Amino acid sequence: MSVKYIPVQWNPNKWIYDGVVLACMALYLWVFLTLVPMELGRDGRANGQIHNMRAFGSLAFLMLTVILCLGPLARLDERFLPLIYNRRHFGVLTALVALTHFGFVMDWYYAFSPTPRPEALLTSNTTYDRVLGFPFEILGVIALIILLVLAATSHDFWLKFLKPRLWKRLHFLIYPAYLAVIAHVTLGALQSRTSWVFAAITLGSAVLVSGLHLLTIWRERGADPVETEWVAVCPPGEISDGFARIVYLGQGERVAVFRAGDTFSAISNACAHQNGPLGEGRIIDGCVTCPWHGFQYRVADGRSPEPFTEKVPTYRLRLEGEVIEVNRAANPPGTYVEPIRLSEVAT
Protein backbone atom coordinates (compact mmCIF):
# COMPACT_ATOMS: atom_id res chain seq x y z
CA MET A 1 0.00 0.00 0.00
CA SER A 2 1.29 3.46 -0.79
CA VAL A 3 -0.01 6.95 -0.20
CA LYS A 4 1.10 9.84 -2.33
CA TYR A 5 2.54 12.72 -0.36
CA ILE A 6 4.72 15.71 -1.13
CA PRO A 7 8.07 15.43 0.65
CA VAL A 8 9.37 18.38 2.61
CA GLN A 9 12.96 19.29 1.80
CA TRP A 10 15.54 20.43 4.31
CA ASN A 11 16.58 24.05 4.22
CA PRO A 12 19.12 26.23 6.07
CA ASN A 13 16.55 27.29 8.66
CA LYS A 14 15.91 23.66 9.64
CA TRP A 15 19.63 22.96 9.98
CA ILE A 16 20.12 26.04 12.15
CA TYR A 17 17.07 25.20 14.26
CA ASP A 18 18.21 21.64 14.90
CA GLY A 19 21.78 22.75 15.49
CA VAL A 20 20.74 25.22 18.18
CA VAL A 21 18.48 22.63 19.85
CA LEU A 22 21.24 20.00 19.87
CA ALA A 23 23.75 22.51 21.24
CA CYS A 24 21.38 23.47 24.07
CA MET A 25 20.78 19.80 24.87
CA ALA A 26 24.51 19.08 24.97
CA LEU A 27 25.12 22.11 27.19
CA TYR A 28 22.39 21.06 29.62
CA LEU A 29 23.72 17.50 29.88
CA TRP A 30 27.29 18.75 30.38
CA VAL A 31 26.22 21.14 33.14
CA PHE A 32 24.09 18.49 34.86
CA LEU A 33 26.64 15.70 34.65
CA THR A 34 29.69 17.77 35.60
CA LEU A 35 28.46 20.58 37.83
CA VAL A 36 25.30 19.31 39.53
CA PRO A 37 26.21 17.29 42.65
CA MET A 38 25.22 13.64 42.76
CA GLU A 39 22.53 14.30 45.36
CA LEU A 40 21.57 11.35 47.55
CA GLY A 41 17.95 10.30 47.77
CA ARG A 42 16.25 9.09 50.91
CA ASP A 43 17.50 5.60 50.16
CA GLY A 44 21.07 6.86 50.53
CA ARG A 45 22.15 5.62 47.11
CA ALA A 46 23.50 7.55 44.17
CA ASN A 47 25.98 6.66 41.46
CA GLY A 48 26.90 7.52 37.90
CA GLN A 49 24.09 5.45 36.40
CA ILE A 50 21.48 7.18 38.55
CA HIS A 51 23.04 10.56 37.76
CA ASN A 52 22.76 9.85 34.03
CA MET A 53 19.19 8.73 34.55
CA ARG A 54 18.32 11.99 36.28
CA ALA A 55 20.11 14.08 33.66
CA PHE A 56 18.21 12.63 30.70
CA GLY A 57 14.92 12.43 32.62
CA SER A 58 15.04 16.08 33.66
CA LEU A 59 16.10 17.12 30.15
CA ALA A 60 13.14 15.30 28.60
CA PHE A 61 10.79 16.96 31.09
CA LEU A 62 12.16 20.44 30.36
CA MET A 63 12.04 19.87 26.58
CA LEU A 64 8.42 18.74 26.83
CA THR A 65 7.65 21.85 28.86
CA VAL A 66 9.24 24.09 26.21
CA ILE A 67 7.28 22.36 23.42
CA LEU A 68 3.98 23.02 25.20
CA CYS A 69 4.94 26.64 25.86
CA LEU A 70 5.86 27.51 22.26
CA GLY A 71 2.30 27.41 20.93
CA PRO A 72 0.72 29.90 23.36
CA LEU A 73 3.85 32.09 23.34
CA ALA A 74 3.66 32.42 19.55
CA ARG A 75 0.00 33.42 19.80
CA LEU A 76 0.74 36.00 22.47
CA ASP A 77 3.85 37.45 20.81
CA GLU A 78 4.75 37.11 17.11
CA ARG A 79 8.48 37.12 17.92
CA PHE A 80 8.15 33.48 19.02
CA LEU A 81 6.70 32.37 15.68
CA PRO A 82 10.01 31.19 14.13
CA LEU A 83 10.43 28.74 17.01
CA ILE A 84 7.32 26.71 16.15
CA TYR A 85 8.02 26.18 12.44
CA ASN A 86 10.13 23.06 13.07
CA ARG A 87 8.67 22.08 16.42
CA ARG A 88 8.18 18.50 15.24
CA HIS A 89 11.96 18.08 15.14
CA PHE A 90 12.02 19.23 18.76
CA GLY A 91 9.40 16.61 19.60
CA VAL A 92 11.34 13.77 17.98
CA LEU A 93 14.45 14.74 19.95
CA THR A 94 12.39 14.83 23.15
CA ALA A 95 11.17 11.29 22.51
CA LEU A 96 14.77 10.10 21.96
CA VAL A 97 15.94 11.74 25.19
CA ALA A 98 13.04 10.15 27.11
CA LEU A 99 13.91 6.76 25.57
CA THR A 100 17.50 7.18 26.74
CA HIS A 101 16.25 7.92 30.27
CA PHE A 102 14.14 4.76 30.09
CA GLY A 103 17.19 2.76 29.01
CA PHE A 104 19.19 3.91 32.04
CA VAL A 105 16.27 3.02 34.33
CA MET A 106 15.95 -0.48 32.91
CA ASP A 107 19.72 -1.10 33.00
CA TRP A 108 20.02 -0.04 36.64
CA TYR A 109 16.88 -1.26 38.37
CA TYR A 110 16.05 -4.36 36.35
CA ALA A 111 19.41 -5.57 35.03
CA PHE A 112 19.52 -8.61 37.31
CA SER A 113 15.81 -9.37 37.46
CA PRO A 114 14.99 -13.10 37.14
CA THR A 115 11.99 -12.16 34.99
CA PRO A 116 12.12 -10.30 31.67
CA ARG A 117 12.71 -6.60 32.20
CA PRO A 118 9.38 -5.34 30.81
CA GLU A 119 7.50 -7.84 32.95
CA ALA A 120 9.54 -6.90 36.01
CA LEU A 121 8.83 -3.23 35.41
CA LEU A 122 5.08 -3.79 35.27
CA THR A 123 4.79 -6.32 38.10
CA SER A 124 7.33 -5.14 40.69
CA ASN A 125 4.83 -2.68 42.17
CA THR A 126 1.09 -3.22 41.89
CA THR A 127 -0.23 -1.03 44.74
CA TYR A 128 -2.72 0.86 42.56
CA ASP A 129 -5.13 1.36 45.48
CA ARG A 130 -3.22 4.13 47.27
CA VAL A 131 -1.41 7.36 46.41
CA LEU A 132 1.76 6.84 48.44
CA GLY A 133 3.52 3.92 46.89
CA PHE A 134 1.50 4.15 43.66
CA PRO A 135 3.38 2.44 40.79
CA PHE A 136 4.52 5.68 39.19
CA GLU A 137 6.63 3.69 36.74
CA ILE A 138 3.56 2.88 34.64
CA LEU A 139 2.87 6.61 34.23
CA GLY A 140 6.34 7.11 32.78
CA VAL A 141 5.81 4.18 30.42
CA ILE A 142 2.50 5.67 29.22
CA ALA A 143 4.14 9.04 28.57
CA LEU A 144 7.04 7.40 26.73
CA ILE A 145 4.73 5.37 24.50
CA ILE A 146 2.78 8.50 23.56
CA LEU A 147 5.97 10.43 22.77
CA LEU A 148 7.27 7.60 20.59
CA VAL A 149 3.94 7.34 18.73
CA LEU A 150 3.93 11.09 18.09
CA ALA A 151 7.55 11.01 16.94
CA ALA A 152 6.88 8.06 14.62
CA THR A 153 3.84 9.79 13.06
CA SER A 154 5.46 13.21 12.72
CA HIS A 155 6.58 12.50 9.15
CA ASP A 156 4.64 14.08 6.28
CA PHE A 157 3.55 10.62 5.10
CA TRP A 158 1.35 10.20 8.16
CA LEU A 159 -0.11 13.68 7.84
CA LYS A 160 -1.13 12.89 4.25
CA PHE A 161 -2.34 9.39 5.14
CA LEU A 162 -4.32 10.31 8.27
CA LYS A 163 -5.49 13.70 6.95
CA PRO A 164 -4.82 16.95 8.87
CA ARG A 165 -7.82 16.78 11.21
CA LEU A 166 -7.16 13.25 12.50
CA TRP A 167 -3.39 13.85 12.57
CA LYS A 168 -3.89 16.97 14.67
CA ARG A 169 -6.19 15.16 17.10
CA LEU A 170 -3.63 12.38 17.45
CA HIS A 171 -0.92 14.87 18.33
CA PHE A 172 -3.10 16.42 21.02
CA LEU A 173 -2.03 13.35 23.02
CA ILE A 174 0.99 15.46 23.96
CA TYR A 175 -1.15 16.92 26.75
CA PRO A 176 -2.02 13.58 28.42
CA ALA A 177 1.67 12.68 28.04
CA TYR A 178 2.66 15.83 29.92
CA LEU A 179 0.14 15.12 32.69
CA ALA A 180 1.51 11.57 32.95
CA VAL A 181 5.06 12.94 33.25
CA ILE A 182 4.00 15.38 35.98
CA ALA A 183 2.35 12.54 37.92
CA HIS A 184 5.34 10.26 37.28
CA VAL A 185 7.73 12.83 38.70
CA THR A 186 5.49 13.84 41.60
CA LEU A 187 4.71 10.31 42.76
CA GLY A 188 8.17 8.93 42.09
CA ALA A 189 11.21 11.14 41.95
CA LEU A 190 9.99 13.79 44.36
CA GLN A 191 9.18 11.25 47.07
CA SER A 192 12.73 9.91 47.03
CA ARG A 193 14.51 13.28 46.99
CA THR A 194 15.39 15.46 49.94
CA SER A 195 16.02 18.67 47.97
CA TRP A 196 13.20 21.14 47.32
CA VAL A 197 14.83 22.43 44.10
CA PHE A 198 13.50 19.72 41.81
CA ALA A 199 10.04 20.00 43.34
CA ALA A 200 10.05 23.76 42.69
CA ILE A 201 11.13 23.24 39.06
CA THR A 202 8.39 20.67 38.52
CA LEU A 203 5.69 22.83 40.06
CA GLY A 204 6.94 25.95 38.26
CA SER A 205 6.92 24.17 34.90
CA ALA A 206 3.36 22.92 35.37
CA VAL A 207 2.17 26.40 36.42
CA LEU A 208 3.96 27.99 33.44
CA VAL A 209 2.40 25.64 30.88
CA SER A 210 -1.12 25.85 32.29
CA GLY A 211 -0.85 29.61 32.85
CA LEU A 212 0.24 30.35 29.28
CA HIS A 213 -2.56 28.23 27.82
CA LEU A 214 -5.19 29.82 30.04
CA LEU A 215 -3.90 33.31 29.16
CA THR A 216 -4.06 32.50 25.45
CA ILE A 217 -7.62 31.18 25.76
CA TRP A 218 -8.67 34.28 27.68
CA ARG A 219 -7.05 36.61 25.12
CA GLU A 220 -8.62 34.87 22.13
CA ARG A 221 -12.07 34.63 23.65
CA GLY A 222 -11.87 38.29 24.50
CA ALA A 223 -10.83 38.99 20.91
CA ASP A 224 -13.84 37.24 19.35
CA PRO A 225 -15.36 39.80 16.96
CA VAL A 226 -19.02 40.68 17.07
CA GLU A 227 -21.00 38.41 14.76
CA THR A 228 -21.27 40.84 11.87
CA GLU A 229 -20.92 40.16 8.15
CA TRP A 230 -17.82 42.35 7.82
CA VAL A 231 -14.83 42.41 10.18
CA ALA A 232 -12.47 45.40 10.43
CA VAL A 233 -8.84 44.72 9.53
CA CYS A 234 -6.80 47.95 9.65
CA PRO A 235 -5.98 51.01 7.54
CA PRO A 236 -4.19 50.00 4.30
CA GLY A 237 -1.01 51.83 5.28
CA GLU A 238 -0.46 49.51 8.24
CA ILE A 239 0.22 46.52 5.97
CA SER A 240 3.71 46.40 4.47
CA ASP A 241 4.13 45.57 0.80
CA GLY A 242 4.52 41.82 0.36
CA PHE A 243 3.25 40.96 3.84
CA ALA A 244 -0.09 40.35 5.54
CA ARG A 245 -2.21 41.25 8.51
CA ILE A 246 -3.76 38.17 10.17
CA VAL A 247 -7.34 38.69 11.35
CA TYR A 248 -9.16 36.43 13.79
CA LEU A 249 -12.73 35.77 12.65
CA GLY A 250 -13.82 33.76 15.68
CA GLN A 251 -14.45 30.02 16.05
CA GLY A 252 -10.77 29.37 15.43
CA GLU A 253 -10.82 30.84 11.89
CA ARG A 254 -8.13 33.26 10.69
CA VAL A 255 -7.72 35.13 7.43
CA ALA A 256 -4.54 36.67 5.99
CA VAL A 257 -4.97 40.05 4.26
CA PHE A 258 -2.01 40.57 1.91
CA ARG A 259 -0.69 43.67 0.23
CA ALA A 260 0.91 43.38 -3.21
CA GLY A 261 1.97 46.85 -4.32
CA ASP A 262 -1.17 48.95 -4.19
CA THR A 263 -3.59 46.00 -4.19
CA PHE A 264 -5.01 43.98 -1.29
CA SER A 265 -6.36 40.41 -1.27
CA ALA A 266 -7.41 37.96 1.44
CA ILE A 267 -6.91 34.21 1.67
CA SER A 268 -7.21 31.63 4.43
CA ASN A 269 -4.36 31.68 6.91
CA ALA A 270 -4.09 27.86 6.76
CA CYS A 271 -1.85 26.32 4.10
CA ALA A 272 -3.42 23.38 2.24
CA HIS A 273 -0.28 21.32 2.82
CA GLN A 274 0.01 21.18 6.61
CA ASN A 275 -2.13 24.09 7.82
CA GLY A 276 0.96 26.27 8.04
CA PRO A 277 0.40 29.99 8.79
CA LEU A 278 0.31 31.63 5.37
CA GLY A 279 -0.10 35.08 6.91
CA GLU A 280 3.36 34.77 8.44
CA GLY A 281 4.89 34.31 4.99
CA ARG A 282 5.56 36.88 2.33
CA ILE A 283 4.82 37.41 -1.35
CA ILE A 284 7.68 36.16 -3.55
CA ASP A 285 7.45 36.24 -7.37
CA GLY A 286 3.78 37.13 -7.18
CA CYS A 287 2.82 34.31 -4.82
CA VAL A 288 2.61 34.11 -1.05
CA THR A 289 5.11 31.54 0.22
CA CYS A 290 4.22 29.49 3.30
CA PRO A 291 6.97 29.91 5.93
CA TRP A 292 6.79 26.23 6.95
CA HIS A 293 7.52 24.35 3.74
CA GLY A 294 7.52 26.84 0.88
CA PHE A 295 4.15 26.06 -0.72
CA GLN A 296 2.97 29.00 -2.81
CA TYR A 297 -0.43 30.52 -3.65
CA ARG A 298 -1.65 33.43 -5.73
CA VAL A 299 -3.38 35.80 -3.36
CA ALA A 300 -6.16 36.78 -5.77
CA ASP A 301 -7.51 33.26 -6.29
CA GLY A 302 -5.79 31.14 -3.61
CA ARG A 303 -4.39 28.72 -6.20
CA SER A 304 -0.90 27.29 -6.41
CA PRO A 305 0.89 28.05 -9.69
CA GLU A 306 0.78 25.28 -12.29
CA PRO A 307 1.53 22.38 -12.34
CA PHE A 308 0.64 22.31 -8.60
CA THR A 309 -3.01 21.93 -7.66
CA GLU A 310 -3.29 23.08 -4.02
CA LYS A 311 -6.03 25.64 -3.30
CA VAL A 312 -7.11 27.66 -0.26
CA PRO A 313 -10.30 29.67 0.38
CA THR A 314 -10.42 33.34 -0.52
CA TYR A 315 -12.32 36.23 1.08
CA ARG A 316 -13.91 39.43 -0.18
CA LEU A 317 -12.52 42.77 0.96
CA ARG A 318 -13.93 46.27 0.96
CA LEU A 319 -12.91 49.73 2.08
CA GLU A 320 -15.13 51.29 4.73
CA GLY A 321 -13.90 54.84 5.04
CA GLU A 322 -10.15 54.36 5.34
CA VAL A 323 -10.27 50.91 6.94
CA ILE A 324 -10.09 47.59 5.13
CA GLU A 325 -12.84 45.14 6.06
CA VAL A 326 -13.05 41.43 5.29
CA ASN A 327 -16.23 39.46 4.72
CA ARG A 328 -16.62 36.67 7.23
CA ALA A 329 -17.90 34.16 4.65
CA ALA A 330 -15.15 32.19 2.95
CA ASN A 331 -15.32 31.53 -0.78
CA PRO A 332 -14.70 28.00 -2.09
CA PRO A 333 -10.98 27.22 -2.41
CA GLY A 334 -9.51 28.65 -5.60
CA THR A 335 -12.22 31.30 -6.15
CA TYR A 336 -10.93 34.46 -7.83
CA VAL A 337 -11.74 37.71 -6.01
CA GLU A 338 -10.95 41.08 -7.54
CA PRO A 339 -8.36 42.83 -5.31
CA ILE A 340 -9.10 46.25 -3.86
CA ARG A 341 -6.69 49.07 -4.63
CA LEU A 342 -4.99 51.64 -2.45
CA SER A 343 -6.19 54.36 -4.86
CA GLU A 344 -9.77 53.59 -3.78
CA VAL A 345 -9.12 55.01 -0.31
CA ALA A 346 -10.81 58.35 0.12
CA THR A 347 -8.36 61.23 0.56
Short mmCIF file of C-alpha atoms in Angstrom, two decimals, residues 2 11-12 26 40 50 59 71-72 80 87 104 171 203 238 248 257 259 264 297 333:
data_model
loop_
_atom_site.label_atom_id
_atom_site.label_comp_id
_atom_site.label_asym_id
_atom_site.label_seq_id
_atom_site.Cartn_x
_atom_site.Cartn_y
_atom_site.Cartn_z
CA SER A 2 1.29 3.46 -0.79
CA ASN A 11 16.58 24.05 4.22
CA PRO A 12 19.12 26.23 6.07
CA ALA A 26 24.51 19.08 24.97
CA LEU A 40 21.57 11.35 47.55
CA ILE A 50 21.48 7.18 38.55
CA LEU A 59 16.10 17.12 30.15
CA GLY A 71 2.30 27.41 20.93
CA PRO A 72 0.72 29.90 23.36
CA PHE A 80 8.15 33.48 19.02
CA ARG A 87 8.67 22.08 16.42
CA PHE A 104 19.19 3.91 32.04
CA HIS A 171 -0.92 14.87 18.33
CA LEU A 203 5.69 22.83 40.06
CA GLU A 238 -0.46 49.51 8.24
CA TYR A 248 -9.16 36.43 13.79
CA VAL A 257 -4.97 40.05 4.26
CA ARG A 259 -0.69 43.67 0.23
CA PHE A 264 -5.01 43.98 -1.29
CA TYR A 297 -0.43 30.52 -3.65
CA PRO A 333 -10.98 27.22 -2.41
#
